Amino acid sequence: MKSKLRNSLNCFTLSFLHLSQVLDVNERPTDIFLSNSTVAENSPYGTIVGNLTVVDPDDNGPRGPRQQHYCRILNTHNNKFIVNTTDQASLTVLVIGYLNFEISNVYVITINCNDNGDPRLSYTKTFRIKILDMNEKPTEIYLSNTIVQENSGNTSVGKLTTADPDNEKTLVQSFTYLLIIEVHNSLPFVIDGDVLKTTKGLDYETKSSWIVTVKSADNKGLFFFDVISRNRRNTFNELNLVQESWF
């Protein structure tokens, strides 16, 4: 629209142009934010890592937030995370794979978000997801030797060691061992540090094998032990006595 203003002396004329409409065009998203970038190892399937927020200039106009965004992880080769897009009001990054701090303590993911404008425009950003180390319980106990010579008195049987997921890369856990003895029962064994020992000479003719139960606790309080049942033996094999030989 054009209007004119003329002065009283007709010396000059001013013309004004009135813009009646500004055309809205789709603009590209300018940033992506992830509310949290850490998650505990061994987190179950579906654990929320954090919420995604897409910054889009089109949401700042007089019509308010109006863009919908579809986000996805481009480098899906690790199959550890996914973007949940079922709820456009709350885009979230979810855990969908096994996370083990001892195997990998950080994952790099690249997220691409498209708007629903015409034409569709997108923005891509890379994030580092840090895996938090959690204490894990021991999984197995081993005895280095299971054979004892009869009538050998107080002697060392073997050394106890423990398998623990926290020690897969570096030795960060130490262990305390306890011999489990049932009520009204006695065993001619004792644990000294990490060594199983006999408390007296054992007689082959009286009893040729023994089964013991050992508890192993890590330095943060988690433990593992095996209880004898009808169908299953202890973590390690029976302690077998060797009959004394005379020459």
JSON list of C-alpha atoms in Angstrom, two decimals:
[
{"chain": "A", "resi": 1, "resn": "MET", "atom": "CA", "xyz": [0.00, 0.00, 0.00]},
{"chain": "A", "resi": 2, "resn": "LYS", "atom": "CA", "xyz": [1.33, 3.44, -0.91]},
{"chain": "A", "resi": 3, "resn": "SER", "atom": "CA", "xyz": [0.30, 6.80, 0.62]},
{"chain": "A", "resi": 4, "resn": "LYS", "atom": "CA", "xyz": [1.43, 10.36, -0.06]},
{"chain": "A", "resi": 5, "resn": "LEU", "atom": "CA", "xyz": [1.93, 13.42, 2.13]},
{"chain": "A", "resi": 6, "resn": "ARG", "atom": "CA", "xyz": [2.13, 16.88, 0.44]},
{"chain": "A", "resi": 7, "resn": "ASN", "atom": "CA", "xyz": [3.21, 20.05, 2.25]},
{"chain": "A", "resi": 8, "resn": "SER", "atom": "CA", "xyz": [1.16, 23.25, 2.14]},
{"chain": "A", "resi": 9, "resn": "LEU", "atom": "CA", "xyz": [3.54, 24.98, -0.27]},
{"chain": "A", "resi": 10, "resn": "ASN", "atom": "CA", "xyz": [3.54, 22.02, -2.63]},
{"chain": "A", "resi": 11, "resn": "CYS", "atom": "CA", "xyz": [7.33, 22.04, -2.46]},
{"chain": "A", "resi": 12, "resn": "PHE", "atom": "CA", "xyz": [7.76, 18.32, -1.92]},
{"chain": "A", "resi": 13, "resn": "THR", "atom": "CA", "xyz": [5.86, 15.10, -1.59]},
{"chain": "A", "resi": 14, "resn": "LEU", "atom": "CA", "xyz": [6.63, 12.19, 0.80]},
{"chain": "A", "resi": 15, "resn": "SER", "atom": "CA", "xyz": [5.58, 8.71, -0.17]},
{"chain": "A", "resi": 16, "resn": "PHE", "atom": "CA", "xyz": [5.15, 5.85, 2.36]},
{"chain": "A", "resi": 17, "resn": "LEU", "atom": "CA", "xyz": [5.12, 2.14, 1.52]},
{"chain": "A", "resi": 18, "resn": "HIS", "atom": "CA", "xyz": [3.11, -0.06, 3.92]},
{"chain": "A", "resi": 19, "resn": "LEU", "atom": "CA", "xyz": [4.10, -3.73, 4.00]},
{"chain": "A", "resi": 20, "resn": "SER", "atom": "CA", "xyz": [0.83, -5.56, 4.55]},
{"chain": "A", "resi": 21, "resn": "GLN", "atom": "CA", "xyz": [2.33, -9.13, 4.90]},
{"chain": "A", "resi": 22, "resn": "VAL", "atom": "CA", "xyz": [5.66, -10.86, 5.72]},
{"chain": "A", "resi": 23, "resn": "LEU", "atom": "CA", "xyz": [5.89, -14.38, 4.37]},
{"chain": "A", "resi": 24, "resn": "ASP", "atom": "CA", "xyz": [6.99, -17.00, 6.88]},
{"chain": "A", "resi": 25, "resn": "VAL", "atom": "CA", "xyz": [9.61, -19.47, 5.62]},
{"chain": "A", "resi": 26, "resn": "ASN", "atom": "CA", "xyz": [10.87, -22.59, 7.31]},
{"chain": "A", "resi": 27, "resn": "GLU", "atom": "CA", "xyz": [14.18, -22.09, 9.13]},
{"chain": "A", "resi": 28, "resn": "ARG", "atom": "CA", "xyz": [16.74, -24.67, 10.06]},
{"chain": "A", "resi": 29, "resn": "PRO", "atom": "CA", "xyz": [17.07, -25.83, 13.72]},
{"chain": "A", "resi": 30, "resn": "THR", "atom": "CA", "xyz": [20.13, -24.22, 15.29]},
{"chain": "A", "resi": 31, "resn": "ASP", "atom": "CA", "xyz": [21.04, -26.52, 18.19]},
{"chain": "A", "resi": 32, "resn": "ILE", "atom": "CA", "xyz": [20.28, -29.71, 20.12]},
{"chain": "A", "resi": 33, "resn": "PHE", "atom": "CA", "xyz": [20.65, -30.10, 23.88]},
{"chain": "A", "resi": 34, "resn": "LEU", "atom": "CA", "xyz": [20.77, -33.35, 25.91]},
{"chain": "A", "resi": 35, "resn": "SER", "atom": "CA", "xyz": [19.76, -32.85, 29.55]},
{"chain": "A", "resi": 36, "resn": "ASN", "atom": "CA", "xyz": [22.10, -35.56, 30.88]},
{"chain": "A", "resi": 37, "resn": "SER", "atom": "CA", "xyz": [25.11, -37.38, 29.46]},
{"chain": "A", "resi": 38, "resn": "THR", "atom": "CA", "xyz": [25.88, -40.06, 32.07]},
{"chain": "A", "resi": 39, "resn": "VAL", "atom": "CA", "xyz": [24.32, -43.46, 32.73]},
{"chain": "A", "resi": 40, "resn": "ALA", "atom": "CA", "xyz": [25.23, -46.33, 35.06]},
{"chain": "A", "resi": 41, "resn": "GLU", "atom": "CA", "xyz": [26.67, -49.53, 33.66]},
{"chain": "A", "resi": 42, "resn": "ASN", "atom": "CA", "xyz": [24.27, -52.50, 33.59]},
{"chain": "A", "resi": 43, "resn": "SER", "atom": "CA", "xyz": [21.30, -50.12, 33.28]},
{"chain": "A", "resi": 44, "resn": "PRO", "atom": "CA", "xyz": [18.23, -52.07, 32.10]},
{"chain": "A", "resi": 45, "resn": "TYR", "atom": "CA", "xyz": [16.67, -51.76, 28.65]},
{"chain": "A", "resi": 46, "resn": "GLY", "atom": "CA", "xyz": [14.61, -48.59, 28.37]},
{"chain": "A", "resi": 47, "resn": "THR", "atom": "CA", "xyz": [16.55, -46.55, 30.94]},
{"chain": "A", "resi": 48, "resn": "ILE", "atom": "CA", "xyz": [16.29, -42.84, 30.11]},
{"chain": "A", "resi": 49, "resn": "VAL", "atom": "CA", "xyz": [19.69, -41.19, 29.67]},
{"chain": "A", "resi": 50, "resn": "GLY", "atom": "CA", "xyz": [18.29, -37.68, 29.14]},
{"chain": "A", "resi": 51, "resn": "ASN", "atom": "CA", "xyz": [15.76, -35.47, 27.37]},
{"chain": "A", "resi": 52, "resn": "LEU", "atom": "CA", "xyz": [16.43, -33.84, 24.02]},
{"chain": "A", "resi": 53, "resn": "THR", "atom": "CA", "xyz": [15.60, -30.20, 23.31]},
{"chain": "A", "resi": 54, "resn": "VAL", "atom": "CA", "xyz": [15.75, -28.87, 19.74]},
{"chain": "A", "resi": 55, "resn": "VAL", "atom": "CA", "xyz": [16.28, -25.14, 19.31]},
{"chain": "A", "resi": 56, "resn": "ASP", "atom": "CA", "xyz": [14.32, -23.88, 16.27]},
{"chain": "A", "resi": 57, "resn": "PRO", "atom": "CA", "xyz": [13.80, -20.21, 15.27]},
{"chain": "A", "resi": 58, "resn": "ASP", "atom": "CA", "xyz": [10.33, -21.06, 13.97]},
{"chain": "A", "resi": 59, "resn": "ASP", "atom": "CA", "xyz": [9.21, -21.71, 17.57]},
{"chain": "A", "resi": 60, "resn": "ASN", "atom": "CA", "xyz": [9.97, -18.13, 18.62]},
{"chain": "A", "resi": 61, "resn": "GLY", "atom": "CA", "xyz": [7.40, -16.38, 16.43]},
{"chain": "A", "resi": 62, "resn": "PRO", "atom": "CA", "xyz": [3.96, -14.99, 17.34]},
{"chain": "A", "resi": 63, "resn": "ARG", "atom": "CA", "xyz": [2.40, -18.42, 16.86]},
{"chain": "A", "resi": 64, "resn": "GLY", "atom": "CA", "xyz": [4.60, -19.90, 19.59]},
{"chain": "A", "resi": 65, "resn": "PRO", "atom": "CA", "xyz": [6.20, -23.38, 19.48]},
{"chain": "A", "resi": 66, "resn": "ARG", "atom": "CA", "xyz": [4.76, -25.10, 16.43]},
{"chain": "A", "resi": 67, "resn": "GLN", "atom": "CA", "xyz": [7.51, -27.27, 14.98]},
{"chain": "A", "resi": 68, "resn": "GLN", "atom": "CA", "xyz": [7.67, -30.98, 15.52]},
{"chain": "A", "resi": 69, "resn": "HIS", "atom": "CA", "xyz": [11.05, -32.65, 15.32]},
{"chain": "A", "resi": 70, "resn": "TYR", "atom": "CA", "xyz": [12.04, -36.19, 14.45]},
{"chain": "A", "resi": 71, "resn": "CYS", "atom": "CA", "xyz": [15.42, -37.20, 15.90]},
{"chain": "A", "resi": 72, "resn": "ARG", "atom": "CA", "xyz": [17.53, -40.27, 15.29]},
{"chain": "A", "resi": 73, "resn": "ILE", "atom": "CA", "xyz": [21.01, -41.56, 16.09]},
{"chain": "A", "resi": 74, "resn": "LEU", "atom": "CA", "xyz": [23.10, -41.78, 12.94]},
{"chain": "A", "resi": 75, "resn": "ASN", "atom": "CA", "xyz": [25.93, -44.05, 14.17]},
{"chain": "A", "resi": 76, "resn": "THR", "atom": "CA", "xyz": [23.80, -47.02, 15.25]},
{"chain": "A", "resi": 77, "resn": "HIS", "atom": "CA", "xyz": [26.62, -49.56, 14.88]},
{"chain": "A", "resi": 78, "resn": "ASN", "atom": "CA", "xyz": [27.04, -49.85, 18.65]},
{"chain": "A", "resi": 79, "resn": "ASN", "atom": "CA", "xyz": [23.31, -50.54, 19.20]},
{"chain": "A", "resi": 80, "resn": "LYS", "atom": "CA", "xyz": [23.46, -49.13, 22.72]},
{"chain": "A", "resi": 81, "resn": "PHE", "atom": "CA", "xyz": [21.11, -46.16, 22.49]},
{"chain": "A", "resi": 82, "resn": "ILE", "atom": "CA", "xyz": [18.03, -45.01, 20.62]},
{"chain": "A", "resi": 83, "resn": "VAL", "atom": "CA", "xyz": [15.91, -41.85, 20.47]},
{"chain": "A", "resi": 84, "resn": "ASN", "atom": "CA", "xyz": [12.32, -42.41, 21.58]},
{"chain": "A", "resi": 85, "resn": "THR", "atom": "CA", "xyz": [10.13, -40.36, 19.23]},
{"chain": "A", "resi": 86, "resn": "THR", "atom": "CA", "xyz": [6.72, -41.72, 20.24]},
{"chain": "A", "resi": 87, "resn": "ASP", "atom": "CA", "xyz": [6.09, -38.64, 22.40]},
{"chain": "A", "resi": 88, "resn": "GLN", "atom": "CA", "xyz": [6.93, -35.43, 20.53]},
{"chain": "A", "resi": 89, "resn": "ALA", "atom": "CA", "xyz": [6.51, -33.46, 23.74]},
{"chain": "A", "resi": 90, "resn": "SER", "atom": "CA", "xyz": [9.38, -35.35, 25.35]},
{"chain": "A", "resi": 91, "resn": "LEU", "atom": "CA", "xyz": [12.14, -36.65, 23.08]},
{"chain": "A", "resi": 92, "resn": "THR", "atom": "CA", "xyz": [14.40, -38.97, 25.11]},
{"chain": "A", "resi": 93, "resn": "VAL", "atom": "CA", "xyz": [17.57, -40.97, 24.59]},
{"chain": "A", "resi": 94, "resn": "LEU", "atom": "CA", "xyz": [17.07, -44.54, 25.85]},
{"chain": "A", "resi": 95, "resn": "VAL", "atom": "CA", "xyz": [19.39, -47.44, 26.65]},
{"chain": "A", "resi": 96, "resn": "ILE", "atom": "CA", "xyz": [18.83, -50.47, 24.40]},
{"chain": "A", "resi": 97, "resn": "GLY", "atom": "CA", "xyz": [22.09, -52.39, 24.84]},
{"chain": "A", "resi": 98, "resn": "TYR", "atom": "CA", "xyz": [24.40, -53.88, 27.45]},
{"chain": "A", "resi": 99, "resn": "LEU", "atom": "CA", "xyz": [26.64, -51.26, 29.04]},
{"chain": "A", "resi": 100, "resn": "ASN", "atom": "CA", "xyz": [29.83, -52.45, 30.72]},
{"chain": "A", "resi": 101, "resn": "PHE", "atom": "CA", "xyz": [32.23, -49.87, 32.16]},
{"chain": "A", "resi": 102, "resn": "GLU", "atom": "CA", "xyz": [35.11, -52.34, 32.04]},
{"chain": "A", "resi": 103, "resn": "ILE", "atom": "CA", "xyz": [34.61, -52.80, 28.28]},
{"chain": "A", "resi": 104, "resn": "SER", "atom": "CA", "xyz": [33.88, -49.17, 27.32]},
{"chain": "A", "resi": 105, "resn": "ASN", "atom": "CA", "xyz": [33.43, -46.18, 29.62]},
{"chain": "A", "resi": 106, "resn": "VAL", "atom": "CA", "xyz": [32.27, -43.69, 26.98]},
{"chain": "A", "resi": 107, "resn": "TYR", "atom": "CA", "xyz": [30.17, -43.79, 23.81]},
{"chain": "A", "resi": 108, "resn": "VAL", "atom": "CA", "xyz": [30.03, -41.12, 21.12]},
{"chain": "A", "resi": 109, "resn": "ILE", "atom": "CA", "xyz": [26.64, -40.73, 19.46]},
{"chain": "A", "resi": 110, "resn": "THR", "atom": "CA", "xyz": [25.63, -38.42, 16.62]},
{"chain": "A", "resi": 111, "resn": "ILE", "atom": "CA", "xyz": [22.03, -37.19, 16.67]},
{"chain": "A", "resi": 112, "resn": "ASN", "atom": "CA", "xyz": [20.22, -35.71, 13.68]},
{"chain": "A", "resi": 113, "resn": "CYS", "atom": "CA", "xyz": [16.93, -33.82, 14.15]},
{"chain": "A", "resi": 114, "resn": "ASN", "atom": "CA", "xyz": [14.57, -32.89, 11.29]},
{"chain": "A", "resi": 115, "resn": "ASP", "atom": "CA", "xyz": [11.72, -30.39, 11.57]},
{"chain": "A", "resi": 116, "resn": "ASN", "atom": "CA", "xyz": [8.34, -30.85, 9.88]},
{"chain": "A", "resi": 117, "resn": "GLY", "atom": "CA", "xyz": [8.52, -27.72, 7.75]},
{"chain": "A", "resi": 118, "resn": "ASP", "atom": "CA", "xyz": [8.45, -27.47, 3.96]},
{"chain": "A", "resi": 119, "resn": "PRO", "atom": "CA", "xyz": [11.10, -28.19, 2.96]},
{"chain": "A", "resi": 120, "resn": "ARG", "atom": "CA", "xyz": [12.25, -30.25, 5.92]},
{"chain": "A", "resi": 121, "resn": "LEU", "atom": "CA", "xyz": [15.43, -28.91, 7.47]},
{"chain": "A", "resi": 122, "resn": "SER", "atom": "CA", "xyz": [17.74, -30.58, 9.97]},
{"chain": "A", "resi": 123, "resn": "TYR", "atom": "CA", "xyz": [20.57, -30.10, 12.46]},
{"chain": "A", "resi": 124, "resn": "THR", "atom": "CA", "xyz": [23.21, -32.64, 13.56]},
{"chain": "A", "resi": 125, "resn": "LYS", "atom": "CA", "xyz": [25.23, -32.71, 16.79]},
{"chain": "A", "resi": 126, "resn": "THR", "atom": "CA", "xyz": [27.58, -35.17, 18.48]},
{"chain": "A", "resi": 127, "resn": "PHE", "atom": "CA", "xyz": [27.37, -36.13, 22.17]},
{"chain": "A", "resi": 128, "resn": "ARG", "atom": "CA", "xyz": [29.58, -38.15, 24.53]},
{"chain": "A", "resi": 129, "resn": "ILE", "atom": "CA", "xyz": [27.71, -40.52, 26.86]},
{"chain": "A", "resi": 130, "resn": "LYS", "atom": "CA", "xyz": [29.81, -41.41, 29.90]},
{"chain": "A", "resi": 131, "resn": "ILE", "atom": "CA", "xyz": [29.27, -44.81, 31.53]},
{"chain": "A", "resi": 132, "resn": "LEU", "atom": "CA", "xyz": [29.43, -44.76, 35.32]},
{"chain": "A", "resi": 133, "resn": "ASP", "atom": "CA", "xyz": [31.29, -47.57, 37.08]},
{"chain": "A", "resi": 134, "resn": "MET", "atom": "CA", "xyz": [29.14, -49.56, 39.53]},
{"chain": "A", "resi": 135, "resn": "ASN", "atom": "CA", "xyz": [30.32, -52.18, 41.98]},
{"chain": "A", "resi": 136, "resn": "GLU", "atom": "CA", "xyz": [29.48, -55.68, 40.75]},
{"chain": "A", "resi": 137, "resn": "LYS", "atom": "CA", "xyz": [29.36, -58.83, 42.83]},
{"chain": "A", "resi": 138, "resn": "PRO", "atom": "CA", "xyz": [31.98, -61.58, 42.45]},
{"chain": "A", "resi": 139, "resn": "THR", "atom": "CA", "xyz": [30.95, -64.38, 40.13]},
{"chain": "A", "resi": 140, "resn": "GLU", "atom": "CA", "xyz": [33.24, -67.33, 40.88]},
{"chain": "A", "resi": 141, "resn": "ILE", "atom": "CA", "xyz": [35.71, -68.72, 43.42]},
{"chain": "A", "resi": 142, "resn": "TYR", "atom": "CA", "xyz": [38.68, -70.88, 42.49]},
{"chain": "A", "resi": 143, "resn": "LEU", "atom": "CA", "xyz": [40.97, -73.08, 44.56]},
{"chain": "A", "resi": 144, "resn": "SER", "atom": "CA", "xyz": [44.43, -73.68, 43.11]},
{"chain": "A", "resi": 145, "resn": "ASN", "atom": "CA", "xyz": [44.75, -77.22, 44.47]},
{"chain": "A", "resi": 146, "resn": "THR", "atom": "CA", "xyz": [42.26, -79.84, 45.60]},
{"chain": "A", "resi": 147, "resn": "ILE", "atom": "CA", "xyz": [44.55, -82.73, 46.63]},
{"chain": "A", "resi": 148, "resn": "VAL", "atom": "CA", "xyz": [45.91, -83.24, 50.15]},
{"chain": "A", "resi": 149, "resn": "GLN", "atom": "CA", "xyz": [48.28, -85.94, 51.38]},
{"chain": "A", "resi": 150, "resn": "GLU", "atom": "CA", "xyz": [46.79, -87.79, 54.34]},
{"chain": "A", "resi": 151, "resn": "ASN", "atom": "CA", "xyz": [48.52, -87.55, 57.73]},
{"chain": "A", "resi": 152, "resn": "SER", "atom": "CA", "xyz": [50.29, -84.38, 56.60]},
{"chain": "A", "resi": 153, "resn": "GLY", "atom": "CA", "xyz": [49.29, -82.39, 59.71]},
{"chain": "A", "resi": 154, "resn": "ASN", "atom": "CA", "xyz": [48.50, -78.71, 59.50]},
{"chain": "A", "resi": 155, "resn": "THR", "atom": "CA", "xyz": [49.23, -77.85, 55.88]},
{"chain": "A", "resi": 156, "resn": "SER", "atom": "CA", "xyz": [48.23, -75.47, 53.12]},
{"chain": "A", "resi": 157, "resn": "VAL", "atom": "CA", "xyz": [45.77, -76.91, 50.63]},
{"chain": "A", "resi": 158, "resn": "GLY", "atom": "CA", "xyz": [45.60, -74.19, 48.00]},
{"chain": "A", "resi": 159, "resn": "LYS", "atom": "CA", "xyz": [45.22, -70.52, 47.21]},
{"chain": "A", "resi": 160, "resn": "LEU", "atom": "CA", "xyz": [41.76, -68.95, 46.80]},
{"chain": "A", "resi": 161, "resn": "THR", "atom": "CA", "xyz": [41.08, -66.51, 43.99]},
{"chain": "A", "resi": 162, "resn": "THR", "atom": "CA", "xyz": [37.90, -64.75, 42.89]},
{"chain": "A", "resi": 163, "resn": "ALA", "atom": "CA", "xyz": [36.52, -63.78, 39.50]},
{"chain": "A", "resi": 164, "resn": "ASP", "atom": "CA", "xyz": [34.94, -60.32, 39.57]},
{"chain": "A", "resi": 165, "resn": "PRO", "atom": "CA", "xyz": [33.70, -58.20, 36.61]},
{"chain": "A", "resi": 166, "resn": "ASP", "atom": "CA", "xyz": [35.28, -55.11, 38.19]},
{"chain": "A", "resi": 167, "resn": "ASN", "atom": "CA", "xyz": [38.72, -56.66, 37.72]},
{"chain": "A", "resi": 168, "resn": "GLU", "atom": "CA", "xyz": [38.40, -57.34, 34.00]},
{"chain": "A", "resi": 169, "resn": "LYS", "atom": "CA", "xyz": [40.78, -54.54, 33.01]},
{"chain": "A", "resi": 170, "resn": "THR", "atom": "CA", "xyz": [42.64, -53.59, 36.17]},
{"chain": "A", "resi": 171, "resn": "LEU", "atom": "CA", "xyz": [42.76, -55.07, 39.66]},
{"chain": "A", "resi": 172, "resn": "VAL", "atom": "CA", "xyz": [40.58, -52.69, 41.66]},
{"chain": "A", "resi": 173, "resn": "GLN", "atom": "CA", "xyz": [38.92, -55.18, 44.01]},
{"chain": "A", "resi": 174, "resn": "SER", "atom": "CA", "xyz": [40.38, -57.19, 46.88]},
{"chain": "A", "resi": 175, "resn": "PHE", "atom": "CA", "xyz": [38.56, -60.04, 48.60]},
{"chain": "A", "resi": 176, "resn": "THR", "atom": "CA", "xyz": [37.93, -61.42, 52.05]},
{"chain": "A", "resi": 177, "resn": "TYR", "atom": "CA", "xyz": [37.24, -65.14, 52.42]},
{"chain": "A", "resi": 178, "resn": "LEU", "atom": "CA", "xyz": [35.09, -66.93, 54.97]},
{"chain": "A", "resi": 179, "resn": "LEU", "atom": "CA", "xyz": [34.63, -70.64, 55.48]},
{"chain": "A", "resi": 180, "resn": "ILE", "atom": "CA", "xyz": [30.92, -71.49, 55.80]},
{"chain": "A", "resi": 181, "resn": "ILE", "atom": "CA", "xyz": [30.35, -74.18, 58.44]},
{"chain": "A", "resi": 182, "resn": "GLU", "atom": "CA", "xyz": [26.89, -75.55, 59.16]},
{"chain": "A", "resi": 183, "resn": "VAL", "atom": "CA", "xyz": [25.58, -75.75, 62.71]},
{"chain": "A", "resi": 184, "resn": "HIS", "atom": "CA", "xyz": [26.51, -78.98, 64.52]},
{"chain": "A", "resi": 185, "resn": "ASN", "atom": "CA", "xyz": [29.10, -79.67, 61.89]},
{"chain": "A", "resi": 186, "resn": "SER", "atom": "CA", "xyz": [32.86, -79.29, 61.93]},
{"chain": "A", "resi": 187, "resn": "LEU", "atom": "CA", "xyz": [35.43, -79.11, 59.21]},
{"chain": "A", "resi": 188, "resn": "PRO", "atom": "CA", "xyz": [39.16, -79.71, 59.63]},
{"chain": "A", "resi": 189, "resn": "PHE", "atom": "CA", "xyz": [39.91, -76.60, 57.58]},
{"chain": "A", "resi": 190, "resn": "VAL", "atom": "CA", "xyz": [40.56, -72.92, 58.14]},
{"chain": "A", "resi": 191, "resn": "ILE", "atom": "CA", "xyz": [41.14, -69.95, 55.84]},
{"chain": "A", "resi": 192, "resn": "ASP", "atom": "CA", "xyz": [44.23, -67.85, 56.50]},
{"chain": "A", "resi": 193, "resn": "GLY", "atom": "CA", "xyz": [43.99, -64.75, 54.30]},
{"chain": "A", "resi": 194, "resn": "ASP", "atom": "CA", "xyz": [43.45, -66.29, 50.88]},
{"chain": "A", "resi": 195, "resn": "VAL", "atom": "CA", "xyz": [44.87, -69.73, 51.66]},
{"chain": "A", "resi": 196, "resn": "LEU", "atom": "CA", "xyz": [42.81, -72.79, 52.63]},
{"chain": "A", "resi": 197, "resn": "LYS", "atom": "CA", "xyz": [44.60, -74.86, 55.28]},
{"chain": "A", "resi": 198, "resn": "THR", "atom": "CA", "xyz": [43.94, -78.02, 57.25]},
{"chain": "A", "resi": 199, "resn": "THR", "atom": "CA", "xyz": [43.72, -77.83, 61.04]},
{"chain": "A", "resi": 200, "resn": "LYS", "atom": "CA", "xyz": [44.93, -81.38, 61.59]},
{"chain": "A", "resi": 201, "resn": "GLY", "atom": "CA", "xyz": [46.15, -84.44, 59.78]},
{"chain": "A", "resi": 202, "resn": "LEU", "atom": "CA", "xyz": [43.43, -86.04, 57.65]},
{"chain": "A", "resi": 203, "resn": "ASP", "atom": "CA", "xyz": [42.85, -89.80, 57.51]},
{"chain": "A", "resi": 204, "resn": "TYR", "atom": "CA", "xyz": [42.10, -91.31, 54.11]},
{"chain": "A", "resi": 205, "resn": "GLU", "atom": "CA", "xyz": [40.45, -94.45, 55.57]},
{"chain": "A", "resi": 206, "resn": "THR", "atom": "CA", "xyz": [38.04, -92.37, 57.66]},
{"chain": "A", "resi": 207, "resn": "LYS", "atom": "CA", "xyz": [37.03, -89.89, 54.95]},
{"chain": "A", "resi": 208, "resn": "SER", "atom": "CA", "xyz": [38.62, -89.70, 51.54]},
{"chain": "A", "resi": 209, "resn": "SER", "atom": "CA", "xyz": [37.01, -86.49, 50.29]},
{"chain": "A", "resi": 210, "resn": "TRP", "atom": "CA", "xyz": [35.60, -83.24, 51.67]},
{"chain": "A", "resi": 211, "resn": "ILE", "atom": "CA", "xyz": [33.33, -80.55, 50.30]},
{"chain": "A", "resi": 212, "resn": "VAL", "atom": "CA", "xyz": [33.59, -77.01, 51.66]},
{"chain": "A", "resi": 213, "resn": "THR", "atom": "CA", "xyz": [31.69, -73.80, 51.03]},
{"chain": "A", "resi": 214, "resn": "VAL", "atom": "CA", "xyz": [33.57, -70.52, 50.85]},
{"chain": "A", "resi": 215, "resn": "LYS", "atom": "CA", "xyz": [32.21, -66.99, 50.83]},
{"chain": "A", "resi": 216, "resn": "SER", "atom": "CA", "xyz": [34.14, -64.28, 48.97]},
{"chain": "A", "resi": 217, "resn": "ALA", "atom": "CA", "xyz": [33.32, -60.62, 49.67]},
{"chain": "A", "resi": 218, "resn": "ASP", "atom": "CA", "xyz": [34.80, -57.71, 47.73]},
{"chain": "A", "resi": 219, "resn": "ASN", "atom": "CA", "xyz": [36.06, -54.54, 49.37]},
{"chain": "A", "resi": 220, "resn": "LYS", "atom": "CA", "xyz": [32.73, -52.79, 48.84]},
{"chain": "A", "resi": 221, "resn": "GLY", "atom": "CA", "xyz": [30.62, -55.42, 50.56]},
{"chain": "A", "resi": 222, "resn": "LEU", "atom": "CA", "xyz": [29.25, -57.53, 47.71]},
{"chain": "A", "resi": 223, "resn": "PHE", "atom": "CA", "xyz": [29.84, -61.25, 48.00]},
{"chain": "A", "resi": 224, "resn": "PHE", "atom": "CA", "xyz": [29.48, -64.63, 46.34]},
{"chain": "A", "resi": 225, "resn": "PHE", "atom": "CA", "xyz": [29.28, -68.11, 47.79]},
{"chain": "A", "resi": 226, "resn": "ASP", "atom": "CA", "xyz": [28.03, -71.49, 46.68]},
{"chain": "A", "resi": 227, "resn": "VAL", "atom": "CA", "xyz": [25.78, -73.66, 48.79]},
{"chain": "A", "resi": 228, "resn": "ILE", "atom": "CA", "xyz": [25.86, -77.43, 48.42]},
{"chain": "A", "resi": 229, "resn": "SER", "atom": "CA", "xyz": [22.61, -78.96, 47.17]},
{"chain": "A", "resi": 230, "resn": "ARG", "atom": "CA", "xyz": [21.53, -82.42, 46.16]},
{"chain": "A", "resi": 231, "resn": "ASN", "atom": "CA", "xyz": [22.18, -81.83, 42.50]},
{"chain": "A", "resi": 232, "resn": "ARG", "atom": "CA", "xyz": [25.11, -79.45, 42.65]},
{"chain": "A", "resi": 233, "resn": "ARG", "atom": "CA", "xyz": [28.52, -79.32, 44.23]},
{"chain": "A", "resi": 234, "resn": "ASN", "atom": "CA", "xyz": [30.57, -76.45, 45.51]},
{"chain": "A", "resi": 235, "resn": "THR", "atom": "CA", "xyz": [32.18, -73.81, 43.32]},
{"chain": "A", "resi": 236, "resn": "PHE", "atom": "CA", "xyz": [35.39, -75.81, 43.30]},
{"chain": "A", "resi": 237, "resn": "ASN", "atom": "CA", "xyz": [35.83, -79.59, 43.27]},
{"chain": "A", "resi": 238, "resn": "GLU", "atom": "CA", "xyz": [35.87, -81.96, 46.20]},
{"chain": "A", "resi": 239, "resn": "LEU", "atom": "CA", "xyz": [39.02, -81.96, 48.29]},
{"chain": "A", "resi": 240, "resn": "ASN", "atom": "CA", "xyz": [40.51, -85.37, 47.70]},
{"chain": "A", "resi": 241, "resn": "LEU", "atom": "CA", "xyz": [42.92, -87.12, 50.01]},
{"chain": "A", "resi": 242, "resn": "VAL", "atom": "CA", "xyz": [45.84, -89.11, 48.70]},
{"chain": "A", "resi": 243, "resn": "GLN", "atom": "CA", "xyz": [46.48, -92.34, 50.60]},
{"chain": "A", "resi": 244, "resn": "GLU", "atom": "CA", "xyz": [49.81, -92.41, 52.36]},
{"chain": "A", "resi": 245, "resn": "SER", "atom": "CA", "xyz": [52.31, -94.72, 50.69]},
{"chain": "A", "resi": 246, "resn": "TRP", "atom": "CA", "xyz": [54.94, -96.79, 52.42]},
{"chain": "A", "resi": 247, "resn": "PHE", "atom": "CA", "xyz": [58.13, -97.85, 50.71]}
]
